[in-house]
mmCIF file of C-alpha atoms in Angstrom:
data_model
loop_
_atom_site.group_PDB
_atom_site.id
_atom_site.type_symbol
_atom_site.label_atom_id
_atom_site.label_comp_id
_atom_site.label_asym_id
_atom_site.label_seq_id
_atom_site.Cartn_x
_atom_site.Cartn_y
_atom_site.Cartn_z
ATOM 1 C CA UNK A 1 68.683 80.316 112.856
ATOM 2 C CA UNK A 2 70.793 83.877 112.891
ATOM 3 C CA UNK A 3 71.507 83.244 116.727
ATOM 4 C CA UNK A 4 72.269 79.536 116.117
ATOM 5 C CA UNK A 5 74.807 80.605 113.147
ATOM 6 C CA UNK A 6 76.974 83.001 114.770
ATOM 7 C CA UNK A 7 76.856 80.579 118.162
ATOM 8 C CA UNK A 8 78.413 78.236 116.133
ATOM 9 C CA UNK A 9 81.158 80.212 114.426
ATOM 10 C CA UNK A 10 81.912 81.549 117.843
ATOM 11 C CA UNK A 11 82.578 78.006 119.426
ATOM 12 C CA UNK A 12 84.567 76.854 115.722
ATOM 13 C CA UNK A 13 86.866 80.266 116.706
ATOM 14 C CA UNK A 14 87.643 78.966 120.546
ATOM 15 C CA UNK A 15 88.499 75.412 119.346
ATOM 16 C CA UNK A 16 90.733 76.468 116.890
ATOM 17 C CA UNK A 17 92.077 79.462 119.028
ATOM 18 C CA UNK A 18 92.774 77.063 121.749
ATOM 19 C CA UNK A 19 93.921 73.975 119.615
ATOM 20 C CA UNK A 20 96.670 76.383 118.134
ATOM 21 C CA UNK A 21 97.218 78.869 120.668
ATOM 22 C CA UNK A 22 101.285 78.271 121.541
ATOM 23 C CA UNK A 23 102.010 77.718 117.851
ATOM 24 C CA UNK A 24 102.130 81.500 117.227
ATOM 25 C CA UNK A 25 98.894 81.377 114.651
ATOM 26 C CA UNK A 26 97.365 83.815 117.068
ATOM 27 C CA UNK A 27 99.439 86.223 115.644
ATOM 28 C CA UNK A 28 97.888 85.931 112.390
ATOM 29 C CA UNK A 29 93.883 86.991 113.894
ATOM 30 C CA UNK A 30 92.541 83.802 113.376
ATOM 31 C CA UNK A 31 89.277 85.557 114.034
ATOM 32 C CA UNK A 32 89.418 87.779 110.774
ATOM 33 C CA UNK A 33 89.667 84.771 108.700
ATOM 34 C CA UNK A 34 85.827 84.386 109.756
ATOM 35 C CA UNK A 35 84.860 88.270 109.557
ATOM 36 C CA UNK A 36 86.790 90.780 107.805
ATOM 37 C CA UNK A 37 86.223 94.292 109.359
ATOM 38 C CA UNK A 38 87.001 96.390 106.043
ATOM 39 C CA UNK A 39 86.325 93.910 103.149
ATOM 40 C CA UNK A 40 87.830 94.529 99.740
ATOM 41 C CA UNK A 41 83.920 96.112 98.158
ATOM 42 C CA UNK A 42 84.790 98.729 100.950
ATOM 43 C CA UNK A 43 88.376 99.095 99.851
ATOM 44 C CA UNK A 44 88.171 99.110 96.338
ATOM 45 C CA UNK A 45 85.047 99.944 94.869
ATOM 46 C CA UNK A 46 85.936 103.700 92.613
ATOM 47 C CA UNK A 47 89.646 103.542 90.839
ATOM 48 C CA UNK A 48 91.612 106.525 91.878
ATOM 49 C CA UNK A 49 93.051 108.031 88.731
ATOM 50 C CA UNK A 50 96.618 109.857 89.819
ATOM 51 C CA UNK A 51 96.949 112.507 87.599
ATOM 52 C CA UNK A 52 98.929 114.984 89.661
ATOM 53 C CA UNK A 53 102.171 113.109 90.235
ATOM 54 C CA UNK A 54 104.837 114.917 88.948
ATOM 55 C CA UNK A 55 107.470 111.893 88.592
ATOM 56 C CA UNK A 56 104.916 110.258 86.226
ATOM 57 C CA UNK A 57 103.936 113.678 84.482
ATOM 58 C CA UNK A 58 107.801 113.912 84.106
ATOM 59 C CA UNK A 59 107.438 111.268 81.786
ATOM 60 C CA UNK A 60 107.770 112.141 78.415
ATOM 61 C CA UNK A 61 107.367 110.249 74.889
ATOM 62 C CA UNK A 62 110.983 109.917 74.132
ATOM 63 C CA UNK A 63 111.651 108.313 77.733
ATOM 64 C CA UNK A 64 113.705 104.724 78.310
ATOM 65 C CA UNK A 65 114.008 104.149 82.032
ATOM 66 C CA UNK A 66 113.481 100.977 84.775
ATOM 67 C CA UNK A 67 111.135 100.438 87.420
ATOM 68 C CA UNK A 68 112.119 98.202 89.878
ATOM 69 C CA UNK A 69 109.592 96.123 91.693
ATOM 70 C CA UNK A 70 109.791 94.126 95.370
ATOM 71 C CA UNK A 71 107.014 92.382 96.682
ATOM 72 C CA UNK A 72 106.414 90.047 100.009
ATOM 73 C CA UNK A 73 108.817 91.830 102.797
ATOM 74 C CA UNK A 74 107.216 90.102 105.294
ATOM 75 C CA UNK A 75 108.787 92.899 108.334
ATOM 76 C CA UNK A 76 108.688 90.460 110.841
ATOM 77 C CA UNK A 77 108.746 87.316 109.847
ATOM 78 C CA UNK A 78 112.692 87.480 109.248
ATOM 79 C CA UNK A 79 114.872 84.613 110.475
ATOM 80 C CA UNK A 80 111.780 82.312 110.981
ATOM 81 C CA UNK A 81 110.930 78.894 108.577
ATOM 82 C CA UNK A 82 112.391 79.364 105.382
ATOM 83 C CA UNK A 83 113.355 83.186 105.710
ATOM 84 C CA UNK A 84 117.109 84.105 106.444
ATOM 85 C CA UNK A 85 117.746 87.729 107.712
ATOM 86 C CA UNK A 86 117.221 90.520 107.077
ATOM 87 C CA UNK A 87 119.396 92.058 103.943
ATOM 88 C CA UNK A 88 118.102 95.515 102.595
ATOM 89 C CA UNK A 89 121.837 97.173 102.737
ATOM 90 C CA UNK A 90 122.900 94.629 100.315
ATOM 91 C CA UNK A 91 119.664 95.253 97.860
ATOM 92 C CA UNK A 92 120.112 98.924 98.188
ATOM 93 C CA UNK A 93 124.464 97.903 97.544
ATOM 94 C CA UNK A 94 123.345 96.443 94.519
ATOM 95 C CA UNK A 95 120.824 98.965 92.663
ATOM 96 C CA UNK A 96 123.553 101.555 93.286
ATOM 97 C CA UNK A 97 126.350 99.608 91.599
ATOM 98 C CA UNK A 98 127.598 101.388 88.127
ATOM 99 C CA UNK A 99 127.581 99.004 85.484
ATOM 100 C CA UNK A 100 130.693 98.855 83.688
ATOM 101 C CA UNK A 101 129.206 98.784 80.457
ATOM 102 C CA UNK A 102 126.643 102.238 80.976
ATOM 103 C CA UNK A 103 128.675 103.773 83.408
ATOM 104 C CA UNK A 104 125.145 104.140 85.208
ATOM 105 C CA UNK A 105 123.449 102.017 88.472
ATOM 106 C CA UNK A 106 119.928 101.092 88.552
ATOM 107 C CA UNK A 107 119.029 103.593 90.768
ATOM 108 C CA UNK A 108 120.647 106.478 88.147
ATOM 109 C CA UNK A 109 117.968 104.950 85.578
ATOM 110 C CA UNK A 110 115.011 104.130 87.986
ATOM 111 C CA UNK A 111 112.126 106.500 87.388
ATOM 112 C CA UNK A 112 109.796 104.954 90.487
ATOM 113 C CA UNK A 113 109.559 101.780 92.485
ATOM 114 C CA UNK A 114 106.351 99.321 93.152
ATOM 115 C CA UNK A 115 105.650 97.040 95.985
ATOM 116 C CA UNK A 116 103.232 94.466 95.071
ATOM 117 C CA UNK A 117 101.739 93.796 99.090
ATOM 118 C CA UNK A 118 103.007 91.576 102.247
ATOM 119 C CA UNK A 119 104.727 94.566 103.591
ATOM 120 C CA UNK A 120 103.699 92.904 107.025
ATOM 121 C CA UNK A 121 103.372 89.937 108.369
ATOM 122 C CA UNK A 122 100.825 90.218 110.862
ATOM 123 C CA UNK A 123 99.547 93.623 110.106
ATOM 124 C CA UNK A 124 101.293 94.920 112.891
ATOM 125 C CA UNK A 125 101.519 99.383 112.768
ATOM 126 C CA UNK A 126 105.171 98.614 114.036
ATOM 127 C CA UNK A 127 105.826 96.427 111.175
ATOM 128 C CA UNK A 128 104.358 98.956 108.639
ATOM 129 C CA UNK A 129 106.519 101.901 110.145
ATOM 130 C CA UNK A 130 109.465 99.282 110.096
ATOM 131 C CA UNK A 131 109.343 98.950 106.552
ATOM 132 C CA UNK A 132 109.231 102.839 106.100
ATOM 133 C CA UNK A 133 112.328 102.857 107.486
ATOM 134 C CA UNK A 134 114.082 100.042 106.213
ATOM 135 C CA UNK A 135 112.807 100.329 102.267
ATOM 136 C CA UNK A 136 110.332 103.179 101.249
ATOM 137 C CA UNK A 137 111.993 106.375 103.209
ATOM 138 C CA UNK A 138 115.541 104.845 101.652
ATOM 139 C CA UNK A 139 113.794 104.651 98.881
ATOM 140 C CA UNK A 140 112.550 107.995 98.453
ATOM 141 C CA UNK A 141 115.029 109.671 100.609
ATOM 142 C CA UNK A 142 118.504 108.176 99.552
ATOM 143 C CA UNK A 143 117.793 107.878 95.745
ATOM 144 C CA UNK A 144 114.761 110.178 94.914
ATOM 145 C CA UNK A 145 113.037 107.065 94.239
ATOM 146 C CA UNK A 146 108.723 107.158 94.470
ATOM 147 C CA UNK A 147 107.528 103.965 95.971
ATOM 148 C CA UNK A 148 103.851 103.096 94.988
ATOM 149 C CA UNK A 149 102.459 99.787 96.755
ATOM 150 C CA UNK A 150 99.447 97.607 96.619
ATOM 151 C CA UNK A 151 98.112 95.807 99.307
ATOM 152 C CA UNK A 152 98.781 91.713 99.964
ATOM 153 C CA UNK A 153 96.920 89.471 102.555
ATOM 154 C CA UNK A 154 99.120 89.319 105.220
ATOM 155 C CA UNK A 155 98.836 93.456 105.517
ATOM 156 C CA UNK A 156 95.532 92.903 106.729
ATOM 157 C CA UNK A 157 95.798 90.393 109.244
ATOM 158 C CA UNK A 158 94.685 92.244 112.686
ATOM 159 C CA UNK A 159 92.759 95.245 110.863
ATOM 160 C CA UNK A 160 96.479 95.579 109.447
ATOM 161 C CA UNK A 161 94.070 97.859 106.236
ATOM 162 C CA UNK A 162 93.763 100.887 108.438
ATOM 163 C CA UNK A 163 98.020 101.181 108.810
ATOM 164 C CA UNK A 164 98.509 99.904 105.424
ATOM 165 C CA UNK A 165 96.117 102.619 104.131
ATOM 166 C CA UNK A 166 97.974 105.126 106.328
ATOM 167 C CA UNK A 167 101.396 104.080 105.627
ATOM 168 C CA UNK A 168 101.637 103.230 102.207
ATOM 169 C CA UNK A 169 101.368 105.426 99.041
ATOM 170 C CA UNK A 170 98.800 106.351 97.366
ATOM 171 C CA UNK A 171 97.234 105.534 100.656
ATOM 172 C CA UNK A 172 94.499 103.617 98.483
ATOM 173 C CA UNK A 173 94.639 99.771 96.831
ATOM 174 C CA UNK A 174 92.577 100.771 93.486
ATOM 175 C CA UNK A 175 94.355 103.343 91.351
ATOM 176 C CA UNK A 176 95.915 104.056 87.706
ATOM 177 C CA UNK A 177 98.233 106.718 86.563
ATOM 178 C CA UNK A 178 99.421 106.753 82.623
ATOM 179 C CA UNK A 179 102.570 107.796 81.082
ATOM 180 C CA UNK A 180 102.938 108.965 77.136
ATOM 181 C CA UNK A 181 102.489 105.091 75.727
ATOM 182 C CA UNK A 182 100.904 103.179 78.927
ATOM 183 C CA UNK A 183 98.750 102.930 81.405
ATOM 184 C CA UNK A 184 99.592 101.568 85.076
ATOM 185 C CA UNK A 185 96.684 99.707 86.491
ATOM 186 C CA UNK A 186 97.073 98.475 90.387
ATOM 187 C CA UNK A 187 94.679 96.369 91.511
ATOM 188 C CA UNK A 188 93.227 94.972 95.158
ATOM 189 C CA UNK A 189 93.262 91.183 95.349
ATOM 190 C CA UNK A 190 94.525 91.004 98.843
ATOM 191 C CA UNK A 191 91.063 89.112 100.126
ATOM 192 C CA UNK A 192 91.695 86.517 97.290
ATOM 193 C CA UNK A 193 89.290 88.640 94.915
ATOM 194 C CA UNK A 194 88.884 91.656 93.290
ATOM 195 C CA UNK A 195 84.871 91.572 94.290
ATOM 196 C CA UNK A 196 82.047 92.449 91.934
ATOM 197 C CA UNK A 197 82.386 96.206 92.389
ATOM 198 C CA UNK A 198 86.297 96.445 91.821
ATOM 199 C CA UNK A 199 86.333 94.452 88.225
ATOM 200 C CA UNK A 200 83.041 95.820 86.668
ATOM 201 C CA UNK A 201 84.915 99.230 87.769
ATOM 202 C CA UNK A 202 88.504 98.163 86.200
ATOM 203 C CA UNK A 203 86.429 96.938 83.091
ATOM 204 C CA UNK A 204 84.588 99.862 82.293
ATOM 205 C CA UNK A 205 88.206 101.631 82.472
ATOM 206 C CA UNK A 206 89.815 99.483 80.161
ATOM 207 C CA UNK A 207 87.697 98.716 78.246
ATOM 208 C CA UNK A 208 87.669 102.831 77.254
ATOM 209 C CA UNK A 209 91.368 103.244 77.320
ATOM 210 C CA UNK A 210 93.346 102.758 74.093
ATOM 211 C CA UNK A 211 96.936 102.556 75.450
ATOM 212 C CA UNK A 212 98.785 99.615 75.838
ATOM 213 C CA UNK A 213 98.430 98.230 80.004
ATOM 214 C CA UNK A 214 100.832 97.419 82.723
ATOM 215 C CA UNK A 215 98.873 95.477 85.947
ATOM 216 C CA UNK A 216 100.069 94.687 89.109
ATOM 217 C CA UNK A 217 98.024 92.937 91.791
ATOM 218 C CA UNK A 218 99.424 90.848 94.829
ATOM 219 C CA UNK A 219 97.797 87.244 94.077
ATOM 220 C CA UNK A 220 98.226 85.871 90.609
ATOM 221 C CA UNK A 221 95.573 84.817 88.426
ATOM 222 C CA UNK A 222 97.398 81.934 87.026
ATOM 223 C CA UNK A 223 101.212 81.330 88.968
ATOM 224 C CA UNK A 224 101.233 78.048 86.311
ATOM 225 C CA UNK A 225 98.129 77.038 87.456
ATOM 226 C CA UNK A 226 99.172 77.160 91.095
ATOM 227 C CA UNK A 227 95.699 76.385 92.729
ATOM 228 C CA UNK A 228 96.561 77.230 96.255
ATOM 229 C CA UNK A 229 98.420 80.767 95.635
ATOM 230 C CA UNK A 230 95.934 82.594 93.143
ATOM 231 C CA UNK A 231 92.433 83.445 93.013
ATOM 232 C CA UNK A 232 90.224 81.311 93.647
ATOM 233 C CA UNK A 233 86.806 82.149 92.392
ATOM 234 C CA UNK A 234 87.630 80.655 88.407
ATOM 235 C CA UNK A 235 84.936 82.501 86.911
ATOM 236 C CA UNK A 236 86.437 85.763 88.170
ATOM 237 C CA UNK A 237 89.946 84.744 86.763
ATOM 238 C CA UNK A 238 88.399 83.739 83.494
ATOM 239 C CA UNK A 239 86.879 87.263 83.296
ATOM 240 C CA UNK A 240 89.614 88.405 84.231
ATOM 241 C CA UNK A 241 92.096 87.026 82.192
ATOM 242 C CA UNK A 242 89.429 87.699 79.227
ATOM 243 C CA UNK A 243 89.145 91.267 80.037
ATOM 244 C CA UNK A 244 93.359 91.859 80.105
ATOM 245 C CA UNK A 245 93.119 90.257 76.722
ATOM 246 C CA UNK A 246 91.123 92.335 74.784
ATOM 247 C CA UNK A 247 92.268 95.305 75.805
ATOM 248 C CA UNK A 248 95.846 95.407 74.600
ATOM 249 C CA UNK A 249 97.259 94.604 78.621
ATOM 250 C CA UNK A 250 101.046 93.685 77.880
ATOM 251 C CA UNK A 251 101.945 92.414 81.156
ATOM 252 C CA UNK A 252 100.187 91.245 84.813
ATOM 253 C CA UNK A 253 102.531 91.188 87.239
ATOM 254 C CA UNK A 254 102.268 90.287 91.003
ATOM 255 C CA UNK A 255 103.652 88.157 93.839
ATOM 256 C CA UNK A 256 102.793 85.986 97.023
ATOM 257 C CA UNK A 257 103.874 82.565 95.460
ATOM 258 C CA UNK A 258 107.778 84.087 96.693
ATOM 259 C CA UNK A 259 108.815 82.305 93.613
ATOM 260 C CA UNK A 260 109.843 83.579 89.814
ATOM 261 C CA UNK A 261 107.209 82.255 87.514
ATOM 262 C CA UNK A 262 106.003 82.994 84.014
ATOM 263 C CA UNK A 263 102.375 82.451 82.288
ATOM 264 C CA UNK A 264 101.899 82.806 78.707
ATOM 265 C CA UNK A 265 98.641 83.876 77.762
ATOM 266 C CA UNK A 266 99.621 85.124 74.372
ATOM 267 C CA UNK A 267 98.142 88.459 74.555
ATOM 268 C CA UNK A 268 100.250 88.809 77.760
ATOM 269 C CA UNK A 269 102.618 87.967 80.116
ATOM 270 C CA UNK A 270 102.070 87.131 83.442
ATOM 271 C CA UNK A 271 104.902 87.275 85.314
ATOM 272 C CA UNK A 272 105.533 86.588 89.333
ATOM 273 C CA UNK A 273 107.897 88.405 90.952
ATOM 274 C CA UNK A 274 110.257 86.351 93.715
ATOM 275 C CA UNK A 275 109.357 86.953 97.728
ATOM 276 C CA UNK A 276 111.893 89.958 98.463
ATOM 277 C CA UNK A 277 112.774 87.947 102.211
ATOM 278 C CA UNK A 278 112.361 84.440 101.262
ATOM 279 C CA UNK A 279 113.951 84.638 97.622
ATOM 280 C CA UNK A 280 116.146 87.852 98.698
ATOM 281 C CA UNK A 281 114.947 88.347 94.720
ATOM 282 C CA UNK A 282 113.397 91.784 93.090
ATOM 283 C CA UNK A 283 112.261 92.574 89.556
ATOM 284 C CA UNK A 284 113.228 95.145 86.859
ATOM 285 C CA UNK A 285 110.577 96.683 84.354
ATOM 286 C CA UNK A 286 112.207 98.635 81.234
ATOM 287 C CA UNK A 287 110.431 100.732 79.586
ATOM 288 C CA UNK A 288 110.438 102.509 76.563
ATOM 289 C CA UNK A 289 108.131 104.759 75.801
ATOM 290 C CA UNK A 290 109.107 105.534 72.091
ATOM 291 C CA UNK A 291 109.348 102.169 71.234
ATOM 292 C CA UNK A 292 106.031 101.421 73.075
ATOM 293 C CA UNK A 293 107.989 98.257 74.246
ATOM 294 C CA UNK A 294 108.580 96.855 77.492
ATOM 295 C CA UNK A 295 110.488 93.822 79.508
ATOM 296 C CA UNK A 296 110.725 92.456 82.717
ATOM 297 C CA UNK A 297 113.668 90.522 84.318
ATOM 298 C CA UNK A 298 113.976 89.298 87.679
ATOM 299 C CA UNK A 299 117.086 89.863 89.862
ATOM 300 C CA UNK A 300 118.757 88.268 93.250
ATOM 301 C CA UNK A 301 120.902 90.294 95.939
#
């Protein structure tokens, strides 16, 4: 029965190779959609607590200051379907632009920067080093800006994981750092689920931290009730909807719908942050640490 299994998903993978073979969907590892190699209970199973970063140990209880967060790059897929070109010297134009009115730019008042996944498109190394260059080393380099990413489907088309993993800080997809009145929870969805190892991990956590939570993930839970663009196990949602909710989370935040959304759960926001290529749109987080108050507002360049 084993033998007459995996005979059959081989001949399902050479009719559909062949049938779109031309159309470009090659590209995309049609293959992997059958057998992950690294699946997300290998990627995530432990949360990596980052206690040694010294821009969030800078920090302090008195702090007000913005994060700005991009998600879906999509390096390339520029100039193809509904993607224009490429446009990071105008983003970068714009979050170094004094406001009139504070006589500072965004990037003056930044403290760190998140991608929320879809650096790639295909999961192409090239297209991972591509983004170094055009977003994360300006980033880092240009404005003293840390970029912390989690990881979105498209990264790992064609075993695109093992670059992501090398490319992209913290090098892991399951992690949490905490300043004076928060704490930052990033979370692994990219396989369309967090898995069974992954949420009874990021439940235990929560469930045993006090502060107030910040989340960010790649696919929603909700996006409206966008069937086709968020997780699709329900039960899992409800959990983990449930579990945000009783633990004082403030705000879930992700991307891959490429359009600005907002979910009211009334314990929390979600909020879906616009494709960076598609929407040419970005998001800013302020935070204030005193207050114990946050907001989030998205932005187009």
């Amino acid at each position: 029965m084993k033998k007459f299994a995996f005979l059959f998903q081989v001949l399902i993978i050479s009719v559909v190779t062949s049938v779109f073979m031309g159309c470009g969907i090659e590209k995309y590892s049609l293959n992997e959609g059958f057998a992950r190699l690294m699946k997300v209970e290998s990627r995530a199973t432990n949360i990596k607590l980052l206690d040694n970063e010294e821009v969030i140990n800078s920090v302090t209880e008195d702090d007000e200051y913005d994060v700005i967060i991009i998600t879906d790059v999509h390096i390339g897929n520029e100039n193809k379907g509904k993607n224009g070109p490429r446009r990071e010297d105008d983003f970068f134009a714009q979050i170094e632009k004094v406001n009139s009115e504070t006589g500072k730019s965004l990037a003056d008042t930044t403290k760190f920067a998140l991608c929320l996944g879809d650096v790639a498109e295909h999961g192409y190394e090239d297209e991972f080093i591509r983004f170094n260059e055009l977003v994360k080393d300006r980033f880092e380099n240009d404005y003293n800006i840390k970029l912390y990413s989690v990881v979105g489907n498209h990264d790992l088309y064609n075993s695109g994981w093992y670059h992501w993993a090398y490319y992209n800080y913290p090098n892991t997809s399951f992690y949490k750092f905490e300043t004076p009145s928060f704490s930052w929870y990033f979370l692994d969805s990219a396989s369309g689920t967090l898995g069974g190892y992954q949420y009874d991990e990021l439940r235990s956590k929560m469930i045993h931290d006090d502060k107030q939570k910040l989340v960010f993930t790649h696919i929603p839970v909700y996006a409206e009730d966008n069937l086709y663009f968020v997780m699709q196990n329900t039960e899992e949602r409800n959990l983990l909807i449930s579990t945000c909710a009783r633990t004082n989370t403030v705000l879930f935040v992700d991307g891959h719908t490429h359009k600005d959304r907002t979910s009211d759960f009334g314990y929390f926001i979600e909020r879906n942050v616009p494709g960076f290529l598609e929407k040419y749109g970005y998001a800013v987080l302020h935070v204030n640490e005193k207050t114990k108050d946050c907001s989030i507002k998205v932005v187009y360049y």
